[in-house]
mmCIF file of C-alpha atoms in Angstrom:
data_model
loop_
_atom_site.group_PDB
_atom_site.id
_atom_site.type_symbol
_atom_site.label_atom_id
_atom_site.label_comp_id
_atom_site.label_asym_id
_atom_site.label_seq_id
_atom_site.Cartn_x
_atom_site.Cartn_y
_atom_site.Cartn_z
ATOM 1 C CA MET A 242 -2.169 22.779 -4.032
ATOM 2 C CA SER A 243 1.306 21.506 -5.665
ATOM 3 C CA ASN A 244 1.093 20.150 -9.300
ATOM 4 C CA ILE A 245 1.357 16.342 -8.761
ATOM 5 C CA VAL A 246 2.953 14.264 -11.119
ATOM 6 C CA ILE A 247 2.618 10.318 -11.344
ATOM 7 C CA ARG A 248 5.613 8.559 -12.746
ATOM 8 C CA LYS A 249 7.210 5.343 -12.547
ATOM 9 C CA ALA A 250 9.851 5.009 -9.727
ATOM 10 C CA LYS A 251 13.377 5.137 -9.839
ATOM 11 C CA LYS A 252 16.310 3.586 -7.893
ATOM 12 C CA SER A 253 17.068 7.400 -6.654
ATOM 13 C CA ASP A 254 13.558 7.306 -4.961
ATOM 14 C CA VAL A 255 14.299 4.887 -2.481
ATOM 15 C CA SER A 256 14.492 7.366 0.360
ATOM 16 C CA GLY A 257 11.690 9.365 -0.505
ATOM 17 C CA ILE A 258 9.824 5.905 -0.681
ATOM 18 C CA LEU A 259 10.886 4.728 2.545
ATOM 19 C CA ASN A 260 9.848 8.202 4.030
ATOM 20 C CA VAL A 261 6.534 8.188 2.720
ATOM 21 C CA LYS A 262 5.751 4.483 3.905
ATOM 22 C CA ASN A 263 7.555 5.272 7.158
ATOM 23 C CA THR A 264 5.315 8.661 7.732
ATOM 24 C CA ALA A 265 2.335 6.852 6.780
ATOM 25 C CA TRP A 266 3.028 4.026 9.083
ATOM 26 C CA LYS A 267 3.848 6.664 11.930
ATOM 27 C CA ILE A 268 0.363 8.491 11.477
ATOM 28 C CA SER A 269 -2.284 6.185 9.923
ATOM 29 C CA TYR A 270 -1.693 3.236 12.119
ATOM 30 C CA LYS A 271 -1.004 4.802 15.386
ATOM 31 C CA ASP A 272 -4.773 3.679 16.323
ATOM 32 C CA PHE A 273 -4.087 0.337 14.900
ATOM 33 C CA PHE A 274 -0.837 -1.023 16.382
ATOM 34 C CA SER A 275 1.669 -0.347 19.349
ATOM 35 C CA ASP A 276 4.431 2.559 19.088
ATOM 36 C CA GLU A 277 6.512 -0.581 19.603
ATOM 37 C CA SER A 278 5.097 -2.505 16.698
ATOM 38 C CA ILE A 279 5.207 0.670 14.375
ATOM 39 C CA GLN A 280 8.978 1.197 15.142
ATOM 40 C CA LYS A 281 9.831 -2.389 14.484
ATOM 41 C CA ILE A 282 8.257 -2.152 11.069
ATOM 42 C CA ILE A 283 9.985 1.207 10.184
ATOM 43 C CA HIS A 284 13.014 -0.403 11.612
ATOM 44 C CA LEU A 285 12.828 -3.184 9.149
ATOM 45 C CA SER A 286 11.856 -1.509 6.305
ATOM 46 C CA ASN A 287 14.858 1.185 6.718
ATOM 47 C CA LEU A 288 17.271 -2.218 6.510
ATOM 48 C CA LYS A 289 15.822 -2.938 3.170
ATOM 49 C CA ILE A 290 17.196 -0.147 1.046
ATOM 50 C CA LYS A 291 18.697 -2.733 -1.895
ATOM 51 C CA GLN A 292 15.619 -4.839 -1.632
ATOM 52 C CA TRP A 293 13.598 -1.697 -2.709
ATOM 53 C CA GLU A 294 16.092 -0.662 -5.251
ATOM 54 C CA GLU A 295 15.468 -4.257 -6.597
ATOM 55 C CA VAL A 296 11.608 -3.894 -6.529
ATOM 56 C CA ILE A 297 11.759 -0.477 -8.431
ATOM 57 C CA GLU A 298 13.889 -2.360 -10.979
ATOM 58 C CA ASN A 299 12.068 -5.556 -11.295
ATOM 59 C CA SER A 300 8.139 -4.839 -10.463
ATOM 60 C CA VAL A 301 6.099 -1.986 -11.286
ATOM 61 C CA CYS A 302 6.418 0.860 -8.898
ATOM 62 C CA PHE A 303 5.082 4.172 -9.240
ATOM 63 C CA VAL A 304 5.503 7.601 -7.051
ATOM 64 C CA ALA A 305 3.475 10.887 -7.076
ATOM 65 C CA GLU A 306 5.917 13.730 -6.784
ATOM 66 C CA ALA A 307 4.936 17.159 -5.633
ATOM 67 C CA ASP A 308 7.684 20.279 -6.463
ATOM 68 C CA GLY A 309 10.625 17.077 -6.633
ATOM 69 C CA VAL A 310 9.514 15.623 -3.290
ATOM 70 C CA ILE A 311 7.565 12.218 -3.121
ATOM 71 C CA VAL A 312 4.597 12.206 -1.621
ATOM 72 C CA GLY A 313 3.039 8.733 -2.339
ATOM 73 C CA GLU A 314 4.003 5.478 -3.714
ATOM 74 C CA ILE A 315 2.510 2.342 -4.860
ATOM 75 C CA THR A 316 4.176 -1.023 -5.506
ATOM 76 C CA GLN A 317 3.370 -4.562 -6.834
ATOM 77 C CA ASP A 318 4.601 -7.314 -4.481
ATOM 78 C CA VAL A 319 5.613 -10.803 -5.242
ATOM 79 C CA LEU A 320 2.153 -13.277 -5.201
ATOM 80 C CA ASN A 321 3.118 -15.753 -2.663
ATOM 81 C CA GLU A 322 -0.423 -17.144 -1.875
ATOM 82 C CA LYS A 323 -3.268 -16.869 -4.112
ATOM 83 C CA ILE A 324 -6.609 -16.338 -2.484
ATOM 84 C CA GLN A 325 -8.288 -17.526 -5.971
ATOM 85 C CA SER A 326 -6.914 -19.679 -8.447
ATOM 86 C CA ASP A 327 -7.095 -16.932 -11.301
ATOM 87 C CA ILE A 328 -5.414 -14.142 -9.220
ATOM 88 C CA ASP A 329 -2.297 -13.125 -11.411
ATOM 89 C CA CYS A 330 -0.818 -10.162 -9.314
ATOM 90 C CA GLU A 331 -0.767 -8.717 -6.296
ATOM 91 C CA LEU A 332 -0.307 -4.912 -4.959
ATOM 92 C CA GLY A 333 2.018 -4.774 -2.613
ATOM 93 C CA THR A 334 1.951 -1.044 -1.137
ATOM 94 C CA LEU A 335 -0.076 2.039 -1.546
ATOM 95 C CA TYR A 336 0.948 4.886 0.688
ATOM 96 C CA VAL A 337 0.509 8.601 0.365
ATOM 97 C CA LEU A 338 1.616 11.504 2.677
ATOM 98 C CA PRO A 339 -1.188 12.605 5.184
ATOM 99 C CA ASP A 340 -1.191 16.299 3.683
ATOM 100 C CA PHE A 341 -1.672 14.723 0.109
ATOM 101 C CA GLN A 342 -4.701 12.303 1.225
ATOM 102 C CA GLN A 343 -8.262 13.086 -0.116
ATOM 103 C CA LYS A 344 -6.916 14.970 -3.029
ATOM 104 C CA LYS A 345 -6.943 12.097 -5.461
ATOM 105 C CA VAL A 346 -3.292 11.237 -5.363
ATOM 106 C CA GLY A 347 -4.134 7.585 -4.161
ATOM 107 C CA THR A 348 -6.402 7.182 -6.969
ATOM 108 C CA ARG A 349 -4.146 8.477 -9.601
ATOM 109 C CA LEU A 350 -1.281 6.290 -8.449
ATOM 110 C CA PHE A 351 -3.873 3.228 -8.030
ATOM 111 C CA THR A 352 -4.939 3.862 -12.007
ATOM 112 C CA ALA A 353 -1.523 4.150 -13.164
ATOM 113 C CA PHE A 354 -0.556 1.046 -11.622
ATOM 114 C CA CYS A 355 -3.497 -0.528 -12.825
ATOM 115 C CA ASN A 356 -2.796 0.697 -16.183
ATOM 116 C CA GLU A 357 0.584 -0.558 -16.451
ATOM 117 C CA MET A 358 -0.100 -3.988 -14.929
ATOM 118 C CA LYS A 359 -2.842 -4.722 -17.187
ATOM 119 C CA GLU A 360 -0.281 -3.484 -20.141
ATOM 120 C CA LYS A 361 1.974 -6.267 -18.814
ATOM 121 C CA GLY A 362 -0.746 -8.958 -19.316
ATOM 122 C CA PHE A 363 -2.188 -9.147 -15.620
ATOM 123 C CA SER A 364 -6.141 -9.211 -15.501
ATOM 124 C CA LYS A 365 -7.214 -10.075 -11.556
ATOM 125 C CA MET A 366 -5.371 -8.480 -8.578
ATOM 126 C CA GLN A 367 -5.350 -9.328 -4.793
ATOM 127 C CA ILE A 368 -4.939 -6.693 -2.062
ATOM 128 C CA TRP A 369 -4.568 -7.178 1.542
ATOM 129 C CA THR A 370 -5.373 -4.423 3.838
ATOM 130 C CA LEU A 371 -6.497 -3.473 7.454
ATOM 131 C CA LEU A 372 -10.277 -4.311 7.837
ATOM 132 C CA SER A 373 -12.598 -1.536 8.382
ATOM 133 C CA GLY A 374 -14.371 -0.959 11.812
ATOM 134 C CA MET A 375 -11.506 -2.626 13.645
ATOM 135 C CA GLN A 376 -11.978 -3.265 17.126
ATOM 136 C CA LEU A 377 -9.363 -1.480 19.381
ATOM 137 C CA PRO A 378 -8.152 -2.612 22.429
ATOM 138 C CA ASN A 379 -10.025 -0.096 24.547
ATOM 139 C CA GLY A 380 -13.099 -1.344 23.039
ATOM 140 C CA SER A 381 -13.730 1.512 20.451
ATOM 141 C CA LYS A 382 -13.711 0.681 16.773
ATOM 142 C CA LYS A 383 -11.266 2.460 14.482
ATOM 143 C CA LYS A 384 -12.402 2.987 10.850
ATOM 144 C CA SER A 385 -9.837 1.951 8.265
ATOM 145 C CA PHE A 386 -9.976 4.320 5.079
ATOM 146 C CA SER A 387 -8.032 2.063 3.032
ATOM 147 C CA VAL A 388 -11.320 -0.722 2.907
ATOM 148 C CA ASP A 389 -13.415 1.925 1.550
ATOM 149 C CA PHE A 390 -10.766 3.383 -0.854
ATOM 150 C CA TYR A 391 -10.326 -0.017 -2.649
ATOM 151 C CA LEU A 392 -14.101 -0.437 -3.093
ATOM 152 C CA LYS A 393 -14.545 3.033 -4.888
ATOM 153 C CA GLN A 394 -11.529 1.774 -6.977
ATOM 154 C CA GLY A 395 -13.546 -1.284 -8.382
ATOM 155 C CA CYS A 396 -12.512 -3.806 -5.890
ATOM 156 C CA PHE A 397 -14.518 -6.509 -4.249
ATOM 157 C CA LEU A 398 -14.169 -7.613 -0.732
ATOM 158 C CA THR A 399 -13.579 -11.554 -0.409
ATOM 159 C CA ASP A 400 -14.375 -13.529 2.708
ATOM 160 C CA LYS A 401 -10.665 -13.861 3.101
ATOM 161 C CA THR A 402 -9.245 -12.401 6.265
ATOM 162 C CA LEU A 403 -5.849 -12.929 8.249
ATOM 163 C CA LEU A 404 -4.237 -11.811 11.468
ATOM 164 C CA HIS A 405 -1.387 -9.439 11.004
ATOM 165 C CA ASP A 406 1.730 -10.209 12.479
ATOM 166 C CA TYR A 407 1.713 -6.996 14.565
ATOM 167 C CA ASP A 408 -0.610 -6.555 17.572
ATOM 168 C CA ALA A 409 -3.123 -9.298 16.129
ATOM 169 C CA ALA A 410 -4.741 -6.621 13.501
ATOM 170 C CA THR A 411 -7.143 -8.189 10.957
ATOM 171 C CA VAL A 412 -6.410 -7.512 7.588
ATOM 172 C CA CYS A 413 -8.991 -8.751 4.781
ATOM 173 C CA ALA A 414 -8.510 -9.514 0.981
ATOM 174 C CA LEU A 415 -9.826 -7.529 -1.843
ATOM 175 C CA ILE A 416 -9.798 -8.333 -5.333
ATOM 176 C CA LYS A 417 -9.806 -5.888 -8.624
ATOM 177 C CA ASP A 418 -10.079 -7.153 -11.914
ATOM 178 C CA ILE A 419 -7.661 -4.953 -14.239
#
């Protein structure tokens, strides 16, 4: 395996970040969302290059890099709606290319992100992610590994859930003391 470097993102990383995010959506969410919804999300994301540059410049954003190629990313989000009064930050995105999953890349990104957030004075973070054991339209259940990942990182589930805008997928809230 390549040597993975975790570093703060730069504006020049936007295309690599979008590649990671788009690839993750196409592969990781194909059993959760319709192809049409995934294409719509990718299209909207690709239109937001300037917004991504601002995110990189004004918030906490790290990338994982292997041989000069971005293979993972994690980004702070604007805290719009607190699920608890003591929440002071929100994780926006964490994506890792499939070939680099299950190799601690996500854990290293998450650790770097939490350390940086703590250094900036934040103490409690909320995270929205797909709910495990989600019911698929064909009646079967598809496991979302993201909940398990966050639980292993010391996050805990809350009783808050909401319906995602695309395909009525259920997302749940987790909290992390940082």
